[in-house]
């Protein structure tokens, strides 16, 4: 009875959203992401926890991926859209780090008698290590050459290895109280596995449908608003689009952290970033290869987009260095937030000047992190590589040998 009521209620809400889609596509986008993430959370008891967290990151990244796919397909008929391809990616990536980590630390800080150091378990070393690798590979490749389909294949390969590693990462299981209130309510009323599976699949289908019908109106609305306000469309998409696509994800970090699931929050955050650096951006050159008349194997990026990718790469590397030592200090969380939010006024002082200021500041903080934490970073790196070799590759080769 509860399942039937939930299905009917969700269908009714979905129909209402569909009819107002042309007016408020951002609302449909947010609802679709909540539906997708809740659907995946319901599956966690039916699969390894590491895989469930990685799948959750995939589902929560679908709105951003949809925006990238829509911009790519639009650029095939209108080359103007080509200069916006990296806008949503860089904006979403920076918001996850710039807002996500401070949210997690703030909730820890106010709940731990103002303890200024948040510590994590060793299980976080695996996602952070893969985030570092994917950031370096993608960032350096795009900056030094072009955005090619060969890079896309390499990035997808990294993501597949990460998923395989997540399967072996046994220490990521969450406690029941760490679920979001919506998921916990559903799970408490659906005790049988087949009903949980049906509810999950239903939410995923509804979320996907809403996402499909809301992406194009959402992008067109952003472009219209940017022109009306006189703000460069690249920066408008970069800063406004993530507020819709990342809102459910930031809400997940908030709810998990409020329930003291700090490790799960950081792991989900890292998984989302890995998904963006690998699969999400790989969609762009693959679509170009498949659907462009000339079947291009690469996409040229202009000066603006390459500089934005450099800043995004530095922020991702800084986050990796901070969390790879398995503790976050108060000044680090504050610095991450300030470095992210300060880029809004820097837009108005001039493109070249803002790039120089941002790159220098990030480089300085990265150097400080490396200088003071070199030993612990080295130890954790060696520990992670040995774990990956022993738990993944040795096991894989052993299976082939059999």
XYZ file of C-alpha atoms in Angstrom:
402
model
C 0.000 0.000 0.000
C 2.802 2.399 0.871
C 4.552 1.598 -2.427
C 1.345 2.190 -4.432
C 0.733 5.508 -2.659
C 4.323 6.599 -3.271
C 4.129 5.656 -6.986
C 0.840 7.513 -7.527
C 2.124 10.562 -5.644
C 5.354 10.670 -7.617
C 3.477 10.333 -10.930
C 1.167 13.206 -9.998
C 4.086 15.441 -9.066
C 5.883 14.478 -12.281
C 2.857 15.424 -14.428
C 2.591 18.802 -12.715
C 6.312 19.388 -13.259
C 5.988 18.411 -16.924
C 3.312 21.048 -17.575
C 5.296 23.864 -15.944
C 8.536 22.697 -17.569
C 8.539 25.417 -20.203
C 8.273 28.056 -17.459
C 10.496 26.640 -14.712
C 12.896 24.019 -16.160
C 15.256 24.523 -13.219
C 12.653 23.065 -10.850
C 12.238 19.959 -12.965
C 16.008 19.563 -13.109
C 16.297 19.659 -9.316
C 13.425 17.193 -8.836
C 14.923 14.799 -11.385
C 18.265 14.775 -9.559
C 16.604 14.133 -6.190
C 14.626 11.299 -7.753
C 17.754 9.718 -9.269
C 19.860 9.992 -6.112
C 17.077 8.605 -3.883
C 16.569 5.712 -6.290
C 20.235 4.773 -6.108
C 20.403 5.147 -2.313
C 17.653 2.538 -2.049
C 19.903 0.064 -3.850
C 22.780 0.266 -1.386
C 21.668 -2.803 0.576
C 21.499 -4.783 -2.673
C 25.115 -4.199 -3.751
C 28.602 -3.487 -2.327
C 28.662 -0.089 -0.579
C 31.602 1.185 -2.667
C 29.729 0.413 -5.884
C 26.571 2.047 -4.500
C 28.445 5.276 -3.674
C 30.044 5.301 -7.129
C 26.644 4.682 -8.757
C 25.151 7.455 -6.639
C 27.832 9.789 -8.007
C 26.953 8.689 -11.553
C 23.257 9.417 -11.067
C 23.874 12.755 -9.395
C 26.179 13.686 -12.259
C 23.524 12.988 -14.914
C 22.207 16.604 -14.907
C 25.711 18.008 -15.511
C 26.369 15.336 -18.120
C 23.058 16.173 -19.763
C 24.031 19.850 -19.923
C 27.394 18.952 -21.501
C 25.712 16.626 -24.007
C 23.127 19.272 -24.911
C 25.782 21.971 -25.415
C 27.825 19.551 -27.551
C 24.924 18.551 -29.772
C 23.857 22.208 -30.130
C 27.397 23.163 -31.192
C 27.130 20.788 -34.173
C 24.471 23.040 -35.684
C 25.577 26.331 -34.106
C 29.314 26.789 -33.509
C 28.558 29.471 -30.902
C 27.820 26.740 -28.355
C 31.335 25.328 -28.733
C 32.794 28.092 -26.541
C 30.442 27.149 -23.686
C 31.352 23.442 -23.498
C 33.627 23.692 -20.456
C 31.540 26.311 -18.615
C 29.187 23.932 -16.816
C 31.972 21.434 -16.097
C 34.311 23.967 -14.497
C 31.508 25.630 -12.554
C 30.054 22.369 -11.220
C 33.476 20.985 -10.306
C 34.418 24.110 -8.375
C 31.092 24.331 -6.580
C 31.299 20.728 -5.339
C 34.695 21.474 -3.769
C 34.258 25.137 -2.882
C 30.897 24.654 -1.173
C 30.881 20.908 -0.442
C 33.989 20.629 1.721
C 33.186 23.743 3.831
C 29.620 22.451 4.407
C 30.928 19.094 5.634
C 33.545 20.707 7.882
C 31.145 23.336 9.267
C 28.635 20.690 10.353
C 31.476 18.734 11.959
C 32.831 21.870 13.644
C 29.567 22.920 15.291
C 28.851 19.366 16.432
C 32.240 18.502 17.941
C 32.762 21.195 20.562
C 34.526 23.297 17.949
C 37.206 20.713 17.221
C 39.356 22.282 14.497
C 40.446 19.035 12.823
C 38.192 16.585 10.950
C 39.734 13.109 10.566
C 38.829 10.324 8.137
C 39.299 6.577 7.782
C 41.834 4.872 5.498
C 39.042 3.791 3.134
C 39.001 7.347 1.727
C 42.514 6.977 0.326
C 41.235 5.052 -2.713
C 38.719 7.623 -4.084
C 41.063 10.534 -3.306
C 43.950 8.781 -5.087
C 41.833 8.211 -8.207
C 40.641 11.819 -8.074
C 44.260 13.001 -8.067
C 45.149 10.735 -11.015
C 42.105 11.680 -13.113
C 42.670 15.402 -12.451
C 46.325 15.243 -13.529
C 45.686 13.124 -16.638
C 42.767 15.204 -17.911
C 44.140 18.626 -16.969
C 47.653 18.146 -18.342
C 46.388 16.468 -21.536
C 43.923 19.241 -22.365
C 46.323 22.052 -21.483
C 49.278 20.642 -23.475
C 47.394 19.332 -26.497
C 43.675 19.082 -27.347
C 40.480 17.568 -26.052
C 40.497 14.310 -28.035
C 38.497 11.095 -28.175
C 41.688 9.221 -27.218
C 41.798 11.163 -23.955
C 38.113 10.312 -23.452
C 38.886 6.596 -23.788
C 41.726 6.903 -21.255
C 39.479 8.760 -18.787
C 36.707 6.154 -19.083
C 39.330 3.466 -18.439
C 40.375 5.273 -15.234
C 36.752 5.394 -14.112
C 36.265 1.666 -14.772
C 39.362 0.876 -12.700
C 37.997 3.117 -9.951
C 34.666 1.257 -9.973
C 36.574 -2.014 -9.763
C 38.570 -0.640 -6.838
C 35.367 0.506 -5.135
C 34.108 -3.072 -5.245
C 37.065 -4.134 -3.089
C 36.849 -1.153 -0.767
C 34.913 -2.945 1.979
C 35.004 -0.218 4.646
C 32.523 2.186 3.061
C 29.262 0.728 4.389
C 27.003 3.360 5.883
C 24.872 3.038 8.994
C 21.110 3.180 8.672
C 20.873 6.586 10.381
C 23.232 8.056 7.781
C 20.661 7.881 4.967
C 18.722 10.961 3.918
C 15.345 11.341 5.606
C 13.456 10.505 2.390
C 15.429 7.316 1.748
C 15.208 6.232 5.370
C 11.417 6.746 5.344
C 10.986 4.649 2.200
C 13.255 1.870 3.470
C 11.434 1.684 6.781
C 8.143 1.053 4.949
C 9.474 -1.267 2.247
C 10.913 -4.325 3.942
C 11.075 -6.737 0.993
C 13.971 -6.534 -1.426
C 11.839 -6.794 -4.573
C 9.648 -3.830 -3.505
C 12.762 -1.765 -2.745
C 14.121 -2.672 -6.180
C 10.860 -1.693 -7.905
C 10.690 1.624 -6.034
C 14.318 2.335 -6.936
C 13.838 1.558 -10.632
C 10.672 3.652 -10.719
C 12.441 6.686 -9.246
C 15.367 6.303 -11.639
C 13.043 6.095 -14.677
C 11.014 9.132 -13.573
C 14.171 11.115 -12.820
C 15.705 10.261 -16.184
C 12.532 11.270 -18.060
C 12.287 14.603 -16.269
C 15.961 15.232 -16.911
C 15.614 14.522 -20.627
C 12.771 17.006 -21.076
C 14.247 19.787 -18.924
C 17.865 20.090 -20.140
C 17.344 22.007 -23.408
C 14.808 24.520 -21.972
C 17.149 25.039 -19.017
C 20.146 25.938 -21.222
C 18.081 28.230 -23.469
C 16.737 30.003 -20.393
C 20.264 30.553 -19.052
C 21.431 32.050 -22.346
C 18.401 34.354 -22.500
C 18.964 35.565 -18.944
C 22.685 36.174 -19.531
C 21.948 38.320 -22.583
C 19.200 40.235 -20.757
C 21.501 40.934 -17.784
C 24.516 41.800 -19.924
C 26.710 39.108 -18.334
C 29.036 36.987 -20.536
C 27.192 33.737 -21.227
C 30.200 31.539 -20.366
C 30.478 32.916 -16.830
C 26.698 32.990 -16.365
C 26.395 29.285 -17.228
C 29.492 28.532 -15.138
C 28.044 30.065 -11.967
C 24.268 29.653 -12.334
C 23.868 26.189 -13.892
C 25.630 24.396 -10.988
C 23.179 25.872 -8.479
C 20.514 23.703 -10.140
C 22.571 20.648 -11.051
C 24.573 20.535 -7.792
C 21.844 21.555 -5.347
C 20.619 17.983 -4.655
C 24.200 16.776 -4.310
C 25.130 19.504 -1.829
C 21.931 18.650 0.036
C 23.127 15.041 0.254
C 26.459 16.185 1.722
C 24.558 18.341 4.197
C 22.186 15.581 5.332
C 24.900 12.951 5.626
C 27.211 15.305 7.529
C 24.390 16.363 9.819
C 24.067 12.664 10.696
C 27.859 12.507 11.256
C 28.520 10.469 8.086
C 31.593 12.575 7.266
C 33.519 9.765 5.572
C 30.581 8.920 3.320
C 30.161 12.613 2.445
C 33.805 13.070 1.442
C 33.791 9.752 -0.437
C 30.666 10.771 -2.370
C 32.197 14.196 -3.045
C 35.390 12.612 -4.409
C 33.368 10.123 -6.476
C 31.396 12.992 -8.015
C 34.595 14.792 -8.963
C 36.057 11.611 -10.452
C 32.872 11.167 -12.468
C 33.149 14.722 -13.802
C 36.828 14.469 -14.764
C 36.342 11.088 -16.443
C 32.948 10.045 -17.795
C 31.147 13.390 -17.921
C 33.736 15.217 -20.001
C 34.400 12.116 -22.132
C 30.865 12.454 -23.466
C 31.856 15.601 -25.395
C 34.521 14.244 -27.826
C 32.663 10.939 -28.196
C 29.505 12.762 -29.331
C 31.608 14.829 -31.733
C 33.131 11.684 -33.177
C 29.745 10.008 -33.636
C 27.566 12.873 -34.838
C 29.738 15.554 -36.465
C 29.684 15.386 -40.306
C 33.490 15.171 -40.439
C 33.660 12.758 -37.423
C 36.179 14.899 -35.562
C 38.425 13.044 -33.102
C 39.223 16.185 -31.097
C 37.672 19.465 -29.989
C 39.691 22.701 -30.034
C 39.492 24.738 -26.836
C 40.160 28.485 -26.806
C 42.336 30.434 -24.353
C 39.442 31.161 -21.982
C 38.429 27.527 -21.642
C 42.004 26.287 -21.106
C 42.603 28.856 -18.369
C 39.358 27.920 -16.660
C 40.374 24.249 -16.774
C 43.760 25.120 -15.202
C 42.041 26.868 -12.275
C 39.605 23.967 -11.877
C 42.489 21.479 -11.969
C 44.376 23.390 -9.266
C 41.323 23.464 -7.017
C 40.800 19.723 -7.479
C 44.480 19.044 -6.723
C 44.298 21.198 -3.600
C 41.257 19.283 -2.395
C 43.068 15.990 -3.084
C 46.127 17.068 -1.100
C 44.068 18.315 1.843
C 41.966 15.161 2.168
C 44.652 12.607 1.205
C 46.372 13.177 4.544
C 43.053 12.010 6.071
C 42.352 15.174 8.031
C 41.037 18.632 7.290
C 41.883 21.651 9.416
C 39.712 24.695 9.935
C 41.964 27.052 7.984
C 41.982 24.639 5.028
C 38.181 24.486 4.815
C 37.963 28.281 5.062
C 40.677 28.713 2.409
C 38.893 26.360 -0.016
C 35.689 28.390 0.372
C 37.373 31.798 0.012
C 39.376 30.739 -3.063
C 36.143 29.589 -4.694
C 33.910 32.539 -3.824
C 36.553 35.196 -4.603
C 36.392 34.277 -8.282
C 33.066 36.085 -8.631
C 34.514 39.619 -8.197
C 37.656 38.600 -10.128
C 35.476 38.131 -13.224
C 34.835 41.877 -13.283
C 38.465 43.007 -12.984
C 39.432 41.507 -16.315
C 39.908 38.017 -17.707
C 43.722 37.911 -17.827
C 44.110 39.516 -14.404
C 41.609 37.122 -12.787
C 43.401 34.115 -14.268
C 46.769 35.275 -12.968
C 45.441 36.006 -9.462
C 43.550 32.706 -9.179
C 46.375 30.547 -10.545
C 48.987 32.163 -8.290
C 46.858 31.852 -5.156
C 46.022 28.211 -5.784
C 49.659 27.439 -6.619
C 50.816 29.062 -3.385
C 48.389 27.066 -1.203
C 49.256 23.835 -3.041
C 52.954 24.466 -2.379
C 52.243 25.070 1.330
C 50.272 21.810 1.580
C 53.043 19.854 -0.145
C 55.797 21.450 1.943
C 54.217 20.821 5.351
C 52.552 17.472 4.628
C 55.025 15.810 2.275
C 55.831 12.877 4.601
C 52.263 11.870 5.395
C 51.232 12.307 1.754
C 54.111 10.065 0.666
C 53.230 7.381 3.238
C 49.544 7.387 2.250
C 50.425 7.305 -1.447
C 52.647 4.242 -1.006
C 49.979 2.577 1.159
C 47.285 3.200 -1.480
C 49.374 1.989 -4.418
C 50.254 -1.202 -2.543
C 46.593 -1.765 -1.699
C 45.550 -1.246 -5.334
C 48.257 -3.633 -6.551
C 47.411 -6.318 -3.995
C 43.621 -6.079 -3.946
C 42.924 -5.315 -7.599
C 45.638 -6.233 -10.059
C 47.020 -9.291 -8.278
C 43.485 -10.642 -7.905
C 42.649 -9.825 -11.519
C 45.755 -11.555 -12.877
C 45.070 -14.525 -10.604
C 41.599 -14.885 -12.101
C 43.024 -14.790 -15.613
C 45.583 -17.425 -14.628
C 42.824 -19.717 -13.414
